[in-house]
XYZ file of C-alpha atoms in Angstrom:
676
model
C 70.870 -2.875 47.245
C 71.663 -0.902 44.066
C 69.643 -0.704 40.849
C 70.847 0.987 37.653
C 68.919 1.947 34.541
C 70.799 0.662 31.485
C 67.937 0.843 29.024
C 69.718 3.362 26.798
C 73.358 2.851 27.723
C 74.300 2.158 24.104
C 72.956 5.506 22.851
C 74.982 8.120 24.725
C 76.759 8.176 28.018
C 74.455 8.994 30.878
C 74.873 9.515 34.520
C 73.414 6.521 36.236
C 70.508 7.163 38.496
C 69.889 4.833 41.368
C 68.447 4.572 44.808
C 68.733 1.983 47.459
C 65.755 1.261 49.613
C 64.826 -2.008 51.273
C 64.447 -5.301 49.433
C 62.382 -4.075 46.483
C 64.249 -1.282 44.704
C 61.674 -0.963 41.881
C 58.916 -0.303 44.331
C 60.992 2.235 46.196
C 61.958 4.050 43.009
C 58.292 4.454 42.241
C 57.602 5.649 45.740
C 60.466 8.083 45.540
C 59.165 9.640 42.294
C 55.709 10.007 43.732
C 57.059 12.071 46.588
C 59.138 14.638 44.687
C 59.468 16.411 41.366
C 61.981 14.616 39.163
C 64.191 17.580 38.259
C 64.167 19.079 41.708
C 65.062 15.730 43.256
C 67.863 14.554 41.013
C 68.562 17.357 38.536
C 67.727 17.391 34.828
C 71.061 15.850 33.860
C 70.264 12.731 35.823
C 66.762 12.073 34.286
C 66.925 8.831 32.279
C 65.793 8.543 28.709
C 62.281 7.142 28.128
C 62.005 3.433 28.643
C 59.269 0.816 28.816
C 57.572 0.804 32.187
C 58.856 4.234 33.180
C 57.084 5.899 36.106
C 54.482 8.547 35.374
C 56.807 11.367 36.554
C 59.286 10.627 33.783
C 56.449 10.183 31.306
C 54.983 13.549 32.277
C 58.402 15.165 32.016
C 58.796 14.149 28.406
C 55.120 14.674 27.465
C 55.452 18.389 28.302
C 58.086 18.948 25.641
C 56.958 21.223 22.850
C 57.050 18.724 19.982
C 54.974 16.231 21.974
C 52.459 18.943 22.880
C 52.166 20.000 19.242
C 51.778 16.376 18.137
C 48.991 15.846 20.630
C 47.207 19.040 19.615
C 47.470 18.234 15.929
C 46.227 14.698 16.504
C 43.341 15.922 18.682
C 42.390 18.520 16.073
C 42.502 15.898 13.313
C 40.191 13.624 15.285
C 37.719 16.452 15.958
C 37.852 17.541 12.314
C 37.272 13.966 11.156
C 34.261 13.657 13.449
C 32.850 16.949 12.159
C 33.388 15.876 8.547
C 31.727 12.521 9.160
C 28.854 14.205 10.977
C 28.442 16.663 8.103
C 28.481 13.803 5.605
C 25.756 11.997 7.546
C 23.641 15.170 7.590
C 24.261 15.670 3.873
C 23.329 12.052 3.097
C 20.150 12.380 5.121
C 19.331 15.668 3.382
C 19.707 14.230 -0.135
C 18.332 10.755 0.588
C 14.701 10.116 -0.331
C 12.282 9.218 2.428
C 11.688 5.526 3.012
C 8.714 4.188 1.124
C 5.618 3.144 3.039
C 4.303 -0.403 3.284
C 1.409 0.423 0.948
C 3.939 1.422 -1.701
C 6.410 -1.446 -1.389
C 3.867 -4.284 -1.188
C 0.896 -5.095 -3.368
C -2.374 -4.667 -1.476
C -4.021 -8.082 -1.297
C -7.806 -7.977 -0.928
C -9.257 -10.687 1.312
C -12.979 -11.369 1.138
C -13.273 -12.851 4.642
C -16.385 -14.947 4.024
C -14.588 -16.836 1.295
C -10.934 -17.007 2.296
C -10.586 -19.805 4.859
C -13.043 -21.386 7.289
C -11.363 -22.508 10.509
C -14.409 -23.814 12.375
C -16.202 -25.598 9.496
C -19.417 -23.618 9.731
C -19.224 -22.841 6.003
C -18.128 -19.209 6.330
C -14.586 -17.903 6.304
C -13.339 -16.259 9.492
C -10.523 -14.327 11.122
C -8.768 -17.411 12.486
C -8.840 -18.844 8.994
C -7.049 -15.741 7.699
C -4.492 -15.899 10.514
C -3.823 -19.526 9.675
C -2.826 -18.540 6.139
C -0.327 -15.781 6.929
C 2.512 -18.059 5.801
C 0.888 -18.097 2.375
C 1.039 -14.315 2.108
C 4.691 -14.304 3.132
C 5.501 -16.957 0.536
C 3.671 -14.942 -2.093
C 5.632 -11.796 -1.157
C 2.659 -9.798 0.160
C 2.853 -7.828 3.414
C -0.255 -5.618 3.182
C -3.780 -7.062 3.407
C -7.142 -5.362 3.049
C -10.162 -7.013 4.685
C -13.687 -6.501 3.436
C -16.064 -5.704 6.323
C -16.014 -7.992 9.367
C -18.137 -5.732 11.600
C -21.294 -6.980 13.277
C -23.938 -7.002 10.562
C -27.255 -8.548 9.495
C -25.390 -9.390 6.243
C -28.011 -7.959 3.911
C -25.126 -6.606 1.804
C -22.427 -9.035 2.931
C -21.189 -6.839 5.761
C -21.587 -3.406 4.192
C -24.707 -2.960 6.329
C -23.118 -2.387 9.726
C -25.000 -2.892 12.968
C -22.060 -2.143 15.270
C -18.895 -0.413 14.059
C -16.989 -1.429 17.173
C -17.585 -5.174 17.179
C -16.870 -8.231 15.044
C -19.688 -10.268 13.568
C -19.893 -13.753 15.136
C -19.661 -15.189 11.608
C -16.006 -14.117 11.584
C -15.135 -14.678 15.239
C -14.662 -12.311 18.139
C -13.022 -8.990 18.844
C -10.231 -10.964 20.510
C -9.739 -12.916 17.265
C -9.336 -9.590 15.475
C -6.770 -8.387 17.998
C -4.899 -11.702 17.687
C -4.800 -11.335 13.898
C -3.538 -7.753 14.136
C -0.823 -8.705 16.632
C 0.326 -11.737 14.672
C 0.511 -9.729 11.460
C 2.529 -7.018 13.183
C 4.861 -9.643 14.645
C 5.561 -10.719 11.064
C 6.052 -7.156 9.816
C 2.715 -7.235 7.979
C 0.025 -4.544 7.839
C -3.763 -4.747 7.940
C -6.251 -2.410 6.256
C -9.937 -2.469 7.211
C -12.927 -1.546 5.122
C -14.621 1.558 6.535
C -18.226 2.337 5.582
C -19.061 5.995 6.306
C -22.047 6.477 3.991
C -24.624 4.279 5.676
C -25.308 1.889 8.512
C -27.663 -1.041 8.880
C -31.273 -0.310 9.740
C -30.566 -2.519 12.775
C -28.006 -0.068 14.162
C -28.913 1.481 17.512
C -28.619 4.932 15.943
C -31.329 4.145 13.427
C -33.502 2.440 16.003
C -33.511 5.627 18.058
C -33.710 7.968 15.076
C -36.691 6.206 13.488
C -38.760 5.911 16.657
C -40.032 9.171 18.231
C -40.865 7.302 21.445
C -37.342 5.927 21.849
C -35.623 7.405 24.941
C -32.619 8.479 22.818
C -34.635 9.838 19.919
C -33.683 13.475 20.518
C -29.996 12.558 20.439
C -30.161 10.564 17.203
C -33.138 12.034 15.340
C -30.904 13.825 12.800
C -28.345 11.036 12.322
C -30.058 10.049 9.063
C -31.644 11.898 6.140
C -35.331 12.303 6.905
C -37.658 14.163 4.512
C -41.373 14.860 4.610
C -43.737 13.355 2.096
C -44.864 15.634 -0.701
C -48.512 14.741 0.039
C -48.414 13.471 3.609
C -48.602 9.801 2.617
C -46.210 7.001 1.672
C -46.946 7.768 -1.970
C -45.423 11.250 -1.776
C -41.849 10.352 -2.726
C -39.667 13.474 -2.307
C -37.974 13.270 -5.734
C -36.631 10.918 -8.420
C -33.400 9.914 -6.700
C -32.498 6.292 -7.404
C -30.781 3.582 -5.411
C -27.673 1.943 -6.858
C -29.705 -1.264 -6.576
C -32.605 0.156 -8.570
C -33.160 -3.277 -10.093
C -34.700 -4.294 -6.743
C -35.446 -0.868 -5.206
C -38.051 1.320 -6.938
C -36.704 4.466 -5.272
C -33.899 5.671 -3.036
C -36.571 6.764 -0.542
C -38.229 4.460 2.000
C -41.290 5.338 4.049
C -41.077 4.909 7.820
C -44.381 4.544 9.610
C -43.056 5.531 13.044
C -41.734 8.903 11.921
C -44.208 9.372 9.101
C -41.286 10.453 6.928
C -39.067 9.102 4.194
C -35.424 8.226 4.778
C -32.841 8.182 2.009
C -30.791 5.102 1.083
C -28.315 5.174 -1.792
C -28.063 1.380 -1.631
C -30.481 -1.185 -0.153
C -33.363 0.086 1.966
C -31.753 -1.800 4.857
C -28.785 0.594 4.514
C -30.082 4.057 5.467
C -27.687 6.887 4.592
C -26.054 8.687 7.482
C -26.453 12.453 7.639
C -22.873 13.663 7.432
C -24.034 17.277 7.426
C -24.649 16.692 11.122
C -21.407 17.440 13.048
C -22.357 14.805 15.623
C -22.344 12.119 12.923
C -18.966 13.292 11.642
C -17.608 13.027 15.183
C -19.059 9.535 15.582
C -17.162 8.429 12.480
C -13.933 9.999 13.722
C -14.364 8.179 17.016
C -14.756 4.905 15.107
C -11.513 5.596 13.233
C -9.781 6.245 16.548
C -11.199 3.092 18.106
C -9.662 0.835 15.462
C -6.423 2.811 15.328
C -6.058 2.204 19.071
C -6.492 -1.530 18.398
C -3.610 -1.396 15.914
C -5.304 -1.257 12.516
C -2.848 0.224 10.001
C -5.218 1.833 7.551
C -8.655 2.115 6.025
C -10.254 1.669 2.649
C -13.168 4.129 2.723
C -16.174 2.750 0.886
C -18.564 4.717 -1.357
C -17.055 8.074 -0.411
C -18.704 9.871 -3.320
C -22.127 9.201 -1.797
C -21.606 10.652 1.686
C -23.335 14.005 0.995
C -26.469 14.909 -0.955
C -27.808 18.243 -2.097
C -30.091 19.805 0.496
C -32.436 21.360 -2.073
C -33.746 17.873 -3.035
C -34.167 18.676 -6.743
C -34.719 15.825 -9.175
C -31.625 14.404 -10.782
C -31.555 14.999 -14.571
C -32.875 12.031 -16.559
C -30.714 10.489 -19.261
C -33.526 9.157 -21.443
C -37.070 10.309 -20.508
C -38.574 7.563 -22.670
C -37.160 4.874 -20.390
C -38.129 3.983 -16.811
C -36.233 5.603 -13.978
C -33.209 3.647 -12.796
C -29.785 4.366 -11.391
C -28.301 4.133 -14.879
C -30.985 6.419 -16.340
C -30.334 9.474 -14.166
C -27.342 11.747 -13.867
C -26.378 11.777 -10.143
C -25.808 15.532 -10.128
C -27.317 16.013 -6.668
C -26.510 12.699 -5.002
C -22.823 12.085 -5.660
C -19.541 14.006 -5.268
C -21.202 16.996 -3.654
C -19.405 20.077 -2.399
C -18.142 19.491 1.126
C -17.100 15.849 0.726
C -13.445 16.754 0.232
C -13.451 18.731 3.481
C -14.708 15.679 5.350
C -12.127 13.381 3.759
C -9.379 15.888 4.566
C -10.506 15.876 8.211
C -10.183 12.079 8.274
C -6.665 12.385 6.928
C -5.738 14.868 9.654
C -7.050 12.436 12.258
C -5.097 9.510 10.796
C -1.941 11.617 10.654
C -2.257 12.149 14.394
C -2.336 8.369 14.735
C 0.882 8.128 12.720
C 3.132 9.972 15.160
C 5.060 6.953 16.443
C 8.232 5.877 14.596
C 7.492 3.310 11.910
C 3.720 3.849 12.163
C 1.633 5.167 9.282
C -2.163 5.150 9.102
C -3.067 4.662 5.469
C -6.262 5.808 3.759
C -7.672 5.070 0.312
C -11.010 6.119 -1.140
C -13.461 4.227 -3.342
C -15.197 6.392 -5.933
C -16.535 5.156 -9.273
C -16.585 8.120 -11.636
C -14.660 9.860 -14.388
C -10.916 9.901 -13.862
C -10.741 13.642 -13.237
C -13.345 13.292 -10.460
C -11.698 10.258 -8.858
C -8.200 11.740 -8.774
C -9.450 14.823 -6.905
C -9.655 12.609 -3.833
C -5.863 12.697 -3.618
C -6.312 16.267 -2.427
C -4.168 19.241 -3.387
C -0.643 20.452 -2.764
C -1.960 22.256 0.311
C -4.595 19.847 1.642
C -3.927 16.114 1.618
C -6.778 13.636 1.332
C -6.373 9.978 0.329
C -3.009 8.255 -0.001
C -4.596 6.343 -2.867
C -7.718 7.225 -4.807
C -8.721 3.774 -6.030
C -8.181 3.334 -9.762
C -10.715 1.082 -11.537
C -9.815 2.035 -15.113
C -8.499 -1.415 -16.021
C -11.738 -2.965 -14.733
C -13.706 -0.435 -16.783
C -11.653 -1.353 -19.833
C -13.921 -4.356 -20.308
C -13.450 -7.747 -21.913
C -10.415 -9.291 -23.562
C -11.101 -7.927 -27.044
C -10.983 -4.387 -25.642
C -7.539 -4.915 -24.165
C -5.272 -3.633 -26.942
C -1.964 -1.838 -26.820
C -3.544 1.509 -27.691
C -6.431 1.174 -25.212
C -4.099 0.153 -22.401
C -1.690 3.004 -23.130
C -4.580 5.484 -23.285
C -5.821 4.169 -19.914
C -2.410 4.532 -18.274
C -1.847 8.011 -19.678
C -5.330 9.112 -18.635
C -4.642 8.256 -14.997
C -1.070 9.531 -14.870
C -1.896 12.848 -16.518
C -4.894 13.512 -14.263
C -3.301 12.428 -10.984
C -1.896 15.366 -8.997
C 1.859 15.824 -9.311
C 3.914 13.918 -6.777
C 1.142 11.479 -5.824
C 1.302 7.689 -5.968
C -0.691 5.734 -8.598
C -2.442 2.400 -8.145
C -3.897 -0.284 -10.405
C -6.397 -3.112 -9.957
C -7.815 -5.640 -12.411
C -10.467 -7.186 -10.162
C -12.439 -6.871 -6.940
C -15.509 -8.190 -5.114
C -17.946 -6.121 -7.187
C -16.749 -7.113 -10.657
C -16.304 -10.252 -12.691
C -12.966 -12.014 -12.164
C -10.158 -11.067 -14.498
C -9.716 -14.540 -16.036
C -13.454 -14.681 -16.751
C -13.324 -11.256 -18.423
C -10.049 -11.578 -20.304
C -9.181 -15.256 -20.559
C -6.163 -16.833 -18.885
C -3.492 -15.618 -21.294
C -4.565 -11.975 -21.267
C -5.059 -12.168 -17.501
C -1.357 -13.025 -17.274
C -0.550 -10.008 -19.441
C -2.690 -7.854 -17.158
C -0.739 -9.153 -14.162
C 2.580 -8.258 -15.809
C 1.190 -4.819 -16.631
C -0.063 -3.920 -13.149
C 2.997 -5.319 -11.360
C 5.536 -3.464 -13.530
C 3.836 -0.072 -13.892
C 4.741 2.551 -11.308
C 2.528 2.577 -8.229
C 0.779 0.002 -6.055
C -0.973 -3.000 -7.612
C -4.022 -4.577 -6.023
C -4.592 -8.329 -5.984
C -8.081 -9.724 -5.426
C -7.901 -13.058 -3.607
C -7.622 -15.975 -6.043
C -6.375 -13.871 -8.966
C -2.916 -15.256 -8.348
C -4.111 -18.807 -9.061
C -6.388 -17.908 -11.966
C -9.762 -18.374 -10.268
C -12.808 -17.768 -12.445
C -16.439 -16.856 -11.765
C -18.512 -19.767 -10.582
C -21.564 -19.374 -12.769
C -23.307 -22.214 -10.947
C -23.798 -20.037 -7.872
C -27.520 -19.702 -7.233
C -27.782 -16.541 -5.180
C -29.817 -13.368 -5.299
C -26.667 -11.196 -5.296
C -25.430 -10.926 -8.876
C -21.879 -10.275 -7.624
C -21.428 -13.541 -5.752
C -20.039 -15.613 -8.671
C -16.739 -13.737 -8.196
C -16.835 -14.231 -4.412
C -16.710 -18.017 -4.178
C -14.368 -19.759 -1.677
C -10.615 -19.639 -2.138
C -9.246 -22.792 -3.742
C -6.470 -24.141 -1.540
C -6.255 -27.741 -2.707
C -7.897 -30.450 -4.819
C -9.680 -31.808 -1.738
C -13.397 -31.601 -1.078
C -14.486 -27.956 -0.874
C -11.049 -26.989 -2.219
C -9.577 -27.040 1.287
C -11.700 -24.038 2.244
C -13.342 -26.109 4.965
C -13.946 -29.775 5.754
C -17.206 -31.545 6.570
C -19.184 -28.408 5.891
C -21.426 -26.737 3.346
C -19.684 -23.547 2.126
C -21.783 -20.389 2.084
C -21.288 -20.328 -1.706
C -20.633 -23.293 -3.968
C -16.946 -23.950 -4.634
C -15.905 -23.909 -8.274
C -15.008 -27.381 -9.520
C -11.954 -25.939 -11.295
C -9.943 -26.625 -8.130
C -10.140 -30.263 -9.167
C -10.874 -30.386 -12.889
C -8.363 -27.709 -13.924
C -5.879 -27.877 -11.055
C -6.648 -24.277 -10.069
C -5.628 -24.520 -6.443
C -2.706 -23.263 -4.385
C -1.312 -26.680 -3.479
C -1.086 -28.069 -7.016
C 0.198 -24.829 -8.522
C 2.825 -24.484 -5.771
C 4.131 -27.960 -6.480
C 4.098 -27.561 -10.253
C 7.527 -27.113 -11.822
C 6.282 -24.449 -14.201
C 7.718 -20.941 -14.099
C 4.820 -19.644 -16.182
C 1.945 -20.979 -14.068
C -0.286 -18.181 -12.810
C 0.888 -18.555 -9.206
C 4.597 -18.673 -10.059
C 4.114 -15.754 -12.429
C 2.701 -13.669 -9.581
C 5.458 -14.740 -7.198
C 8.153 -13.805 -9.697
C 6.560 -10.473 -10.615
C 6.115 -9.480 -6.952
C 9.791 -10.287 -6.380
C 10.801 -8.420 -9.562
C 8.797 -5.408 -8.418
C 11.005 -5.147 -5.304
C 13.837 -3.973 -7.586
C 14.521 -0.300 -6.868
C 13.919 0.670 -10.505
C 10.405 -0.746 -10.407
C 9.659 0.663 -6.944
C 10.985 4.175 -7.475
C 11.944 4.585 -11.113
C 10.334 6.859 -13.685
C 7.645 5.371 -15.931
C 7.935 6.312 -19.614
C 5.254 5.166 -22.045
C 7.201 4.593 -25.259
C 5.043 3.103 -27.940
C 1.689 1.466 -28.596
C -0.296 -0.068 -31.428
C -3.472 -2.111 -31.233
C -1.226 -5.161 -31.103
C 1.370 -4.168 -28.529
C 2.613 -1.725 -25.929
C 6.129 -0.842 -24.783
C 7.137 1.149 -21.720
C 10.310 1.691 -19.707
C 11.103 1.958 -16.012
C 14.323 3.895 -15.489
C 16.444 5.587 -12.848
C 19.830 7.324 -13.113
C 22.580 5.048 -11.829
C 20.716 1.771 -12.408
C 19.865 -0.453 -15.318
C 16.638 0.399 -17.136
C 13.830 -2.111 -17.696
C 11.847 -2.349 -20.934
C 8.424 -4.019 -20.703
C 6.950 -5.227 -23.985
C 3.447 -6.761 -24.129
C 1.835 -8.325 -27.191
C -1.957 -8.343 -26.714
C -2.549 -10.197 -29.983
C -3.032 -13.883 -29.153
C -2.542 -14.988 -32.757
C 0.237 -12.872 -34.245
C 3.887 -12.252 -33.381
C 4.909 -8.652 -32.740
C 8.197 -7.250 -33.998
C 9.496 -3.726 -33.586
C 12.686 -1.807 -34.375
C 13.004 0.311 -31.238
C 16.362 1.749 -32.318
C 14.696 3.458 -35.255
C 12.105 5.017 -32.972
C 14.456 5.801 -30.083
C 18.093 6.414 -31.092
C 19.017 6.940 -27.422
C 18.624 3.203 -26.842
C 21.773 1.064 -26.767
C 22.325 -1.654 -29.369
C 21.134 -4.465 -27.142
C 19.857 -5.507 -23.741
C 19.554 -8.623 -21.630
C 16.355 -10.690 -21.693
C 15.080 -10.987 -18.095
C 11.678 -12.633 -18.195
C 8.897 -13.910 -20.453
C 5.328 -14.751 -19.464
C 5.565 -17.719 -21.868
C 9.014 -19.154 -21.170
C 10.068 -17.821 -17.771
C 13.467 -16.353 -16.947
C 16.371 -16.079 -19.360
C 19.623 -14.199 -19.860
C 19.737 -14.062 -23.635
C 20.797 -10.966 -25.524
C 18.070 -8.897 -27.187
C 18.874 -6.635 -30.147
C 16.825 -3.454 -30.008
C 16.679 -3.106 -33.786
C 14.541 -6.258 -33.859
C 12.598 -6.997 -30.700
C 10.115 -9.861 -30.959
C 7.159 -10.801 -28.779
C 5.278 -14.022 -29.428
C 1.461 -14.025 -29.517
C 0.156 -13.241 -26.049
C 3.649 -12.730 -24.611
C 4.924 -10.166 -22.146
C 8.663 -9.787 -21.735
C 11.067 -7.712 -19.668
C 14.445 -6.607 -21.066
C 17.194 -4.988 -18.994
C 19.697 -2.526 -20.458
C 22.173 0.229 -19.647
C 21.872 3.641 -21.226
C 24.958 5.482 -22.384
C 24.845 8.206 -19.742
C 21.972 9.997 -18.048
C 21.430 12.226 -21.083
C 20.111 9.167 -22.911
C 17.404 8.431 -20.349
C 13.941 8.685 -21.861
C 12.756 11.233 -19.305
C 15.530 13.536 -20.560
C 14.194 13.501 -24.142
C 12.162 16.561 -25.104
C 9.568 14.527 -27.016
C 8.793 12.444 -23.895
C 7.850 15.317 -21.588
C 4.173 14.329 -21.325
C 4.838 10.575 -21.391
C 7.192 10.161 -18.428
C 5.993 10.195 -14.824
C 7.438 9.866 -11.338
C 6.259 10.709 -7.828
C 9.749 11.885 -6.889
C 12.938 11.948 -8.943
C 15.412 9.560 -7.348
C 18.775 8.270 -8.534
C 21.600 6.022 -7.394
C 24.846 7.918 -6.779
C 28.449 6.763 -7.278
C 28.433 5.260 -3.788
C 25.487 3.075 -4.737
C 23.164 5.028 -2.420
C 19.767 6.480 -3.251
C 19.468 10.231 -3.383
C 16.932 12.802 -4.543
C 17.961 14.030 -7.974
């Protein structure tokens, strides 16, 4: 049987090439080519032109021709070069891209007072299961980072800040397993949990103190120096070592308490049931580090370190200077020169940070630390550390709480407060702002509802991390009907979830503190406010501002404080490559504010787009910068484009000490973030 290749017979005459073998000539042709070299078998003049389905011998014959070899080499080189270019571009993008922000930067930190948040078992006290049952609420609000006040085992003399066991959960709040369940469920949702850490003192019921205070205790030698013990000046309980005062000097006549067993005084900066730990003892420092490690191993994401400024005292025991010798001794009437912010504290805090960094080695894991210190701004900001030695991620900023009542909230006072913090904070560090907490009167009680809304706009649009104290987002106020020995409890009353009995905090129970009737009489509860079709309700205001804050300009942009009078304040958030945001707040509740910003700042464009008002909600109207209005008690946000980066406020020479950023970031022509 004969087979001929006619695939190219119309091109040029060719000598036909055929073979005859058996019944399947195509199979035999293939077999024939496998057995012998093409040219040696049939001669080069008889090799057919390329055709579809040609055997590999013919394919190899043609692939060895010079132009095919060159084509392959060029193509291979182009592919390799392309890969190298792409790889180089990836490296370059990584090199110029800013690091991802941490969870404590991208989310507000929401403070939960566990006793008052949600009671799951109707015993009248909030608990861990109650918090876990409300995680949907946090997600709906836009919050992913939660700070819990103490839930450790405690006699509750100071609502959990007197710790009996640092490694266990108080039965009031549940069990250690409940805590692990909460941590795991939060992590499953991409949320983070911060615990309160109390390094300054323990409870007098702690096993350390039991052993330390009793010379006949079998572990006395181990723990005898875990606390600050001082001899009497005259050998009796009347021989107080010096004039040091407790923070609670209204109920404590001295910071020293006599112990009959040891026949010595022990020091307590707070209640006598909270003896101060001796952090000059290396064994105590190690105990605290071990406690950090214990909770890190359980998955806790960070720590808010309480009363850090108190953790060391001067060893010479001299009297603190008295403010006014004509008045009785009290905490307010002495300068705490020898009892607060002593040399050596920063070394201890830096050691904690080193430990937490070791616990942050896994991808996506970061162990956060913030410090609580009430003092002058230059003292507080030192707890950020230095360029060489890092301490806290956040040194807690209470300046807006210190600002006082509503009448003291003016444009000039607010601007001065912001500038004071930003100018004192070490370069490259991250600011933070709070307007309320568990130790101070609620913001609506201090400022009134309208100014509380302005304060919310302020803290959620400034650069840095805002704090939210539970209930602020629904406008909760102090419950002045609370009859309790602790003067701080009016701002700690149960969270108002609904208009039901006990505000939905619990059912068929007696809450540990009386619930404010505003959950019913004023509709201040989550359920009613969530259902209200009102963009400017307190809850919807918070939801919108938290969402607005997720904009890259608010998260990473430069803050420039533009202008302030007693009536109003104006500041800008800006970033090269994105639209700038102007925030204008009128603190006068009776008078409209009007300003010609173009006269003051010629670099501004003619107009911008109105984004949001605390009085009317969202809008897209045009705003002319030569006549910007703000109604009484109104905060508004205006978006605009500058005419080139040279017109950014942080590029203006007269704004050098009024513009601030942790790291200069911009959006490039590809729409990607890069370090500028």
